CSV table of C-alpha atoms in Angstrom, one decimal:
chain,number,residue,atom,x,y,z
A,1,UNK,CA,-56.0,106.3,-56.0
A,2,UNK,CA,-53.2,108.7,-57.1
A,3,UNK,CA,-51.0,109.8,-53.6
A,4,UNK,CA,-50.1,113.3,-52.2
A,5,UNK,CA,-47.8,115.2,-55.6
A,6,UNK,CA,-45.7,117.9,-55.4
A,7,UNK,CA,-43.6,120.2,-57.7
A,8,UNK,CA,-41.6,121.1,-58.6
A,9,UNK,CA,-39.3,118.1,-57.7
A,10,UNK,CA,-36.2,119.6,-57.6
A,11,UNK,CA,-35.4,124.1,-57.6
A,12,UNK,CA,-32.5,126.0,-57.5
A,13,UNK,CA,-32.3,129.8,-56.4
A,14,UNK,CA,-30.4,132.2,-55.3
A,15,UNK,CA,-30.6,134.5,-52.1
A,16,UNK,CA,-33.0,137.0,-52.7
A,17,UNK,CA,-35.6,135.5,-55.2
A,18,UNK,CA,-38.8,134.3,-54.2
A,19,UNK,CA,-40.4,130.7,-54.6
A,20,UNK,CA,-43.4,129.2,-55.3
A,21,UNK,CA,-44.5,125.1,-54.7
A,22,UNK,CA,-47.5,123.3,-55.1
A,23,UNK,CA,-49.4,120.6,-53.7
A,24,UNK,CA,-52.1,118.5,-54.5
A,25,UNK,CA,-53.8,116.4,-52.1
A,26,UNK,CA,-55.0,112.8,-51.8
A,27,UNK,CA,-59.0,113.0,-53.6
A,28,UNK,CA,-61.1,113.6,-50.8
A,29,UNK,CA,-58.8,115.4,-48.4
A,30,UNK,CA,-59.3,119.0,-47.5
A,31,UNK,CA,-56.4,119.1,-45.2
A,32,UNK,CA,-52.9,120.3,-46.1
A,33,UNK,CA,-49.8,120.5,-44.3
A,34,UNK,CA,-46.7,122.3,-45.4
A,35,UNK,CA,-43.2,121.4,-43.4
A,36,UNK,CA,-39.4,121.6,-43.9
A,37,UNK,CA,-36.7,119.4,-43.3
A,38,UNK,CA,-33.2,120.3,-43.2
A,39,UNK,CA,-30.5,118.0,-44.1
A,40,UNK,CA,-30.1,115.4,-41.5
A,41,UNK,CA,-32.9,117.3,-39.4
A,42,UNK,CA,-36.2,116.7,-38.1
A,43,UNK,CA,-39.5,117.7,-40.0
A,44,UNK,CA,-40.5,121.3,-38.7
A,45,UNK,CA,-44.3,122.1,-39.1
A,46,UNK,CA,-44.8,125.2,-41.1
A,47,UNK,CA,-48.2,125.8,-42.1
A,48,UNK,CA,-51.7,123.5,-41.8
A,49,UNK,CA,-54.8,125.0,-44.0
A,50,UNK,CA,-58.0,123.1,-43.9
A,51,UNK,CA,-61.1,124.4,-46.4
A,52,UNK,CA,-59.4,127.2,-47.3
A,53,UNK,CA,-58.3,128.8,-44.6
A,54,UNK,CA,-54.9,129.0,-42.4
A,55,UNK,CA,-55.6,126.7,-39.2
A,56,UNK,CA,-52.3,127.1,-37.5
A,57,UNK,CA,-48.9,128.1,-38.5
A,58,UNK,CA,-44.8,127.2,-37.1
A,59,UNK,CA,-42.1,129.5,-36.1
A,60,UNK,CA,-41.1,130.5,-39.1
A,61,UNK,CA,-41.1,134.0,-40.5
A,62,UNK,CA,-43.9,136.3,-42.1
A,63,UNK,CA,-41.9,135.4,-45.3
A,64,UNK,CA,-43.2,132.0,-45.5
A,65,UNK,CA,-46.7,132.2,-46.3
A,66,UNK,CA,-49.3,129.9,-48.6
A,67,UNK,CA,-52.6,129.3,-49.6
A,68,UNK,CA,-55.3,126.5,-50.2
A,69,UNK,CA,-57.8,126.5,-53.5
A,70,UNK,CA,-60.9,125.6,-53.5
A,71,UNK,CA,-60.2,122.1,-54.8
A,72,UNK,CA,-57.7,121.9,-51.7
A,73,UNK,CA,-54.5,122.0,-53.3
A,74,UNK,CA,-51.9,124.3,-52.2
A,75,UNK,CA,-49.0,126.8,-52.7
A,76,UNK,CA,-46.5,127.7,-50.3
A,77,UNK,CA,-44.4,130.7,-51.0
A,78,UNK,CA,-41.3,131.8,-49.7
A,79,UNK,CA,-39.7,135.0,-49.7
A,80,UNK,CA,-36.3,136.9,-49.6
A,81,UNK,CA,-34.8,133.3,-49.7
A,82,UNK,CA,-31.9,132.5,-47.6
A,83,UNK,CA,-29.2,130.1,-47.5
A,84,UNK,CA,-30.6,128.3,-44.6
A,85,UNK,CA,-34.1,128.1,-46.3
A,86,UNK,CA,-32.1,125.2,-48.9
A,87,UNK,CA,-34.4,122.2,-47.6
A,88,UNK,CA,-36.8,119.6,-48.4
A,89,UNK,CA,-40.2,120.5,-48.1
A,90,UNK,CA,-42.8,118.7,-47.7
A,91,UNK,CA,-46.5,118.9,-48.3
A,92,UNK,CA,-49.1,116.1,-46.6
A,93,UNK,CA,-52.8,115.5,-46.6
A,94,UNK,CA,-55.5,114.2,-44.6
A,95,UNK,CA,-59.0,113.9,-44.3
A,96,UNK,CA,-61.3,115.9,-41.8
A,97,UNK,CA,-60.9,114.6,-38.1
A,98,UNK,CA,-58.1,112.5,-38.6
A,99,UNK,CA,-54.5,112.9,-37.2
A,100,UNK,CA,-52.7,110.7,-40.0
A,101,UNK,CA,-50.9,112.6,-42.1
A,102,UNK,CA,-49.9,111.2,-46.1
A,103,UNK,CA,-47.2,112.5,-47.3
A,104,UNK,CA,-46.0,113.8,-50.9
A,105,UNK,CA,-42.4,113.1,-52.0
A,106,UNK,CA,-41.1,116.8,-51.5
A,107,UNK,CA,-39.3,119.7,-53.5
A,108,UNK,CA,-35.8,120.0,-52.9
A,109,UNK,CA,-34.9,123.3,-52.6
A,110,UNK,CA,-31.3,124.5,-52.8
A,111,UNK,CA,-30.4,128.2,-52.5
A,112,UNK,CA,-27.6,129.7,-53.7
B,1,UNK,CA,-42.3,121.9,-25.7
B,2,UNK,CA,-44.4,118.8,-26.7
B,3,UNK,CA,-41.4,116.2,-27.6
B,4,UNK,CA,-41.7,113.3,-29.0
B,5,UNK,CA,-37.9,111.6,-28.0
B,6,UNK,CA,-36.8,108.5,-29.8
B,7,UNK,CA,-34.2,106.5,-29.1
B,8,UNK,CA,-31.5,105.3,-29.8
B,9,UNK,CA,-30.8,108.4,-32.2
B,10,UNK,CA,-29.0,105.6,-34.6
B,11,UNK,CA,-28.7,102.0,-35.3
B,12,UNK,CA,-26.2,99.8,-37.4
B,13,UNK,CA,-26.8,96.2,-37.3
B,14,UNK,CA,-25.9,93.2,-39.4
B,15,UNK,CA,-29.1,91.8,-41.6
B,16,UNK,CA,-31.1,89.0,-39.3
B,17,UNK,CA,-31.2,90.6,-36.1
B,18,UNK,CA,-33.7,92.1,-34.3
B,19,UNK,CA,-34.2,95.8,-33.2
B,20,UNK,CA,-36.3,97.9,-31.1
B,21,UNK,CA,-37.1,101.8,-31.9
B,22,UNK,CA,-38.3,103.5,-28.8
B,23,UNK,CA,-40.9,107.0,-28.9
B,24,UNK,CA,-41.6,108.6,-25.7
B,25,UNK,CA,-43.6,111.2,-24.1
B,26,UNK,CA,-45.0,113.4,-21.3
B,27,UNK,CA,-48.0,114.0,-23.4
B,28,UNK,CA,-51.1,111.6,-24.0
B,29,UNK,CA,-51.8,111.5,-27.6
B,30,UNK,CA,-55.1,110.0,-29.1
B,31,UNK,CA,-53.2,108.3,-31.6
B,32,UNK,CA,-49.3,108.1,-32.5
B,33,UNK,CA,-48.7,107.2,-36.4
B,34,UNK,CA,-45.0,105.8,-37.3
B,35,UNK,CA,-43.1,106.6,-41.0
B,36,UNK,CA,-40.4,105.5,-43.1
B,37,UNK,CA,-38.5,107.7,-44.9
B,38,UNK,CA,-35.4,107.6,-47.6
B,39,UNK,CA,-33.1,110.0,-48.3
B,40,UNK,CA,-34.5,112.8,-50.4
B,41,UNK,CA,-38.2,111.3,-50.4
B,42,UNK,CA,-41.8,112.4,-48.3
B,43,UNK,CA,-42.3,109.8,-45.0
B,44,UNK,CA,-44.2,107.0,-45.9
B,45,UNK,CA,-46.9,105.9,-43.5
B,46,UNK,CA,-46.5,102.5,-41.7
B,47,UNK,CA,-49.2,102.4,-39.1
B,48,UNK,CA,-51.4,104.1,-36.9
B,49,UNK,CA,-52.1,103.0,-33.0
B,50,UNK,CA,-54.8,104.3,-31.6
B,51,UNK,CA,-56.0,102.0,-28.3
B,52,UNK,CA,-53.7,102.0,-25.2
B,53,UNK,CA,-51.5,98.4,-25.4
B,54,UNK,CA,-53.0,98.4,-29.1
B,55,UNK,CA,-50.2,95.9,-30.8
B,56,UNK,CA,-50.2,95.7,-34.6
B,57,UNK,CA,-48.4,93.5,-36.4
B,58,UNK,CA,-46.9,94.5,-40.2
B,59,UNK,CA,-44.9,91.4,-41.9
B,60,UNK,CA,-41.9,91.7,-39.7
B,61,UNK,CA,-42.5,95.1,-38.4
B,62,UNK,CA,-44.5,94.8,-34.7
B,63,UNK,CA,-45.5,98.2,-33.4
B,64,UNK,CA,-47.0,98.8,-29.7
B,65,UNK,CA,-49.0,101.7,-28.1
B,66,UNK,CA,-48.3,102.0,-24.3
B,67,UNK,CA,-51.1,101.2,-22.1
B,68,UNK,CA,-51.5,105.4,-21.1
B,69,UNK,CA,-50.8,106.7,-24.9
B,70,UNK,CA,-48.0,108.0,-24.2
B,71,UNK,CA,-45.2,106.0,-26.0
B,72,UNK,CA,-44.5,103.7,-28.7
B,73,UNK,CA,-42.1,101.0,-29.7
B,74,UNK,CA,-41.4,100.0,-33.1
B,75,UNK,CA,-39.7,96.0,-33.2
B,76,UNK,CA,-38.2,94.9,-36.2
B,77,UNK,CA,-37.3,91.2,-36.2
B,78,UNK,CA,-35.3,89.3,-38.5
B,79,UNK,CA,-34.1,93.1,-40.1
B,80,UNK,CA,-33.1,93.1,-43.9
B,81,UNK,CA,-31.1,96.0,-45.9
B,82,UNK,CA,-34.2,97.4,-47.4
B,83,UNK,CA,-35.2,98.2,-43.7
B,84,UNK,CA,-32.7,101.1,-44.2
B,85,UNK,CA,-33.9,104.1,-43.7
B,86,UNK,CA,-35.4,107.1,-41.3
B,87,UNK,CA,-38.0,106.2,-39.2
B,88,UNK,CA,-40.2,108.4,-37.2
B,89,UNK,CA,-42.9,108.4,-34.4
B,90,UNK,CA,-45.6,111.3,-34.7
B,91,UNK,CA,-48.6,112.2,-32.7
B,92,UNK,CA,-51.2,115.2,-32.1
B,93,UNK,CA,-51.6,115.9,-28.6
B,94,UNK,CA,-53.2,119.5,-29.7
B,95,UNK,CA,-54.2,120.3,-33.1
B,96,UNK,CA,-50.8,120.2,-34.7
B,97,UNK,CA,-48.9,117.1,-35.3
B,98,UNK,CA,-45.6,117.0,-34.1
B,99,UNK,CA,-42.4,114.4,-35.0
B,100,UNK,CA,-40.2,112.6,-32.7
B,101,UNK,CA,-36.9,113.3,-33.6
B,102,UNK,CA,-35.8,110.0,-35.4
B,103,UNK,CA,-34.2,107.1,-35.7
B,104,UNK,CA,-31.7,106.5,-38.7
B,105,UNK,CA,-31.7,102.5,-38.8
B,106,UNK,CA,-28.4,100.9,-41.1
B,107,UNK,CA,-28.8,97.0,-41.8
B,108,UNK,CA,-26.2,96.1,-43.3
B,109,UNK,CA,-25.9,92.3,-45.6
């Protein structure tokens, strides 16, 4: 059973653009989770969308937004990017009524 | 704030001794989930308690849910180098899951 992908792996920018990455979830999940992680810091919850819809977002800005398909995969878009937005982030899936999350390897994003 | 503390923060030891990764709480969680992760790559899931003074046992790896769900420890025996890594406790006491803040374990030959 193929795991949680995302890409791109790797994206460089520069302050201003905007950015788009995608994930696809484990088969059979319809819940996906969007976080970032700072070098050397903790993973900060950004977004959560289940069947569609935006269940519950983190304190970050109007400029960090997404969206979930129909077949439950995922885009998160950023932007204006920043210098501080340069991060790993990280998209994870899990089925309905669960709390365990599985986790994609992440797109490192470095802005410029 | 819903925290999830870990402790200690970090961890060098020699490979063959033992070590013990502590998540606490103020919060009851229904479950608390532990993860691995390497530099640059997604946290990999290790194991999921979800009974009060649940122990589960992975190959060298023994993991404990505290008796009133609201902490975890994590005890490594025997550690080897490719026990390197992040490792993180993680729990939903709402409807948002939220990470303790780490432990960066270095076992070095």
């Amino acid at each position: 059973e193929a795991g949680v992908t995302q890409s791109p792996t790797h994206l460089i920018k520069t302050r201003g653009q905007q950015v788009t990455l995608r994930c696809s979830p484990i088969s059979g999940h319809t819940s996906v989770y969007w976080y970032q992680q700072a070098l050397g810091l903790g993973l900060q919850f950004l977004l959560w969308y289940d069947e569609g819809e935006e269940r519950n977002r983190g304190n970050f800005p109007p400029r960090f937004s997404g969206r979930q398909f129909p077949n439950y995969s995922s885009e998160l878009n950023v932007n204006a990017l920043e210098l501080e937005d340069s991060a790993l982030y990280l998209c994870a899936s899990s089925s309905w009524g669960t709390d365990t999350q599985y986790f994609g390897p992440g797109t490192r994003l470095t802005v410029l | 704030t819903q925290l999830l503390e870990q402790s200690p923060q970090f961890l060098s030891i020699q490979e063959g001794e033992n070590l013990t990764v502590y998540c606490n709480s103020s919060s009851v969680f229904s479950s608390l989930q532990w993860y691995r992760q390497e530099p640059g790559e997604g946290p990999v899931l290790l194991v999921t308690v979800v009974t009060g003074g649940e122990v589960k046992k992975l190959k060298r790896l023994t993991f404990q849910f505290g008796d009133a769900r609201k902490d975890s420890s994590l005890h490594i025996t025997a550690a080897q180098p490719g026990d390197t890594g992040l490792y993180l406790c993680a729990g939903a006491p709402t409807d948002k899951l939220i990470f303790g803040t780490g432990t960066r374990l270095q076992v070095f030959p």
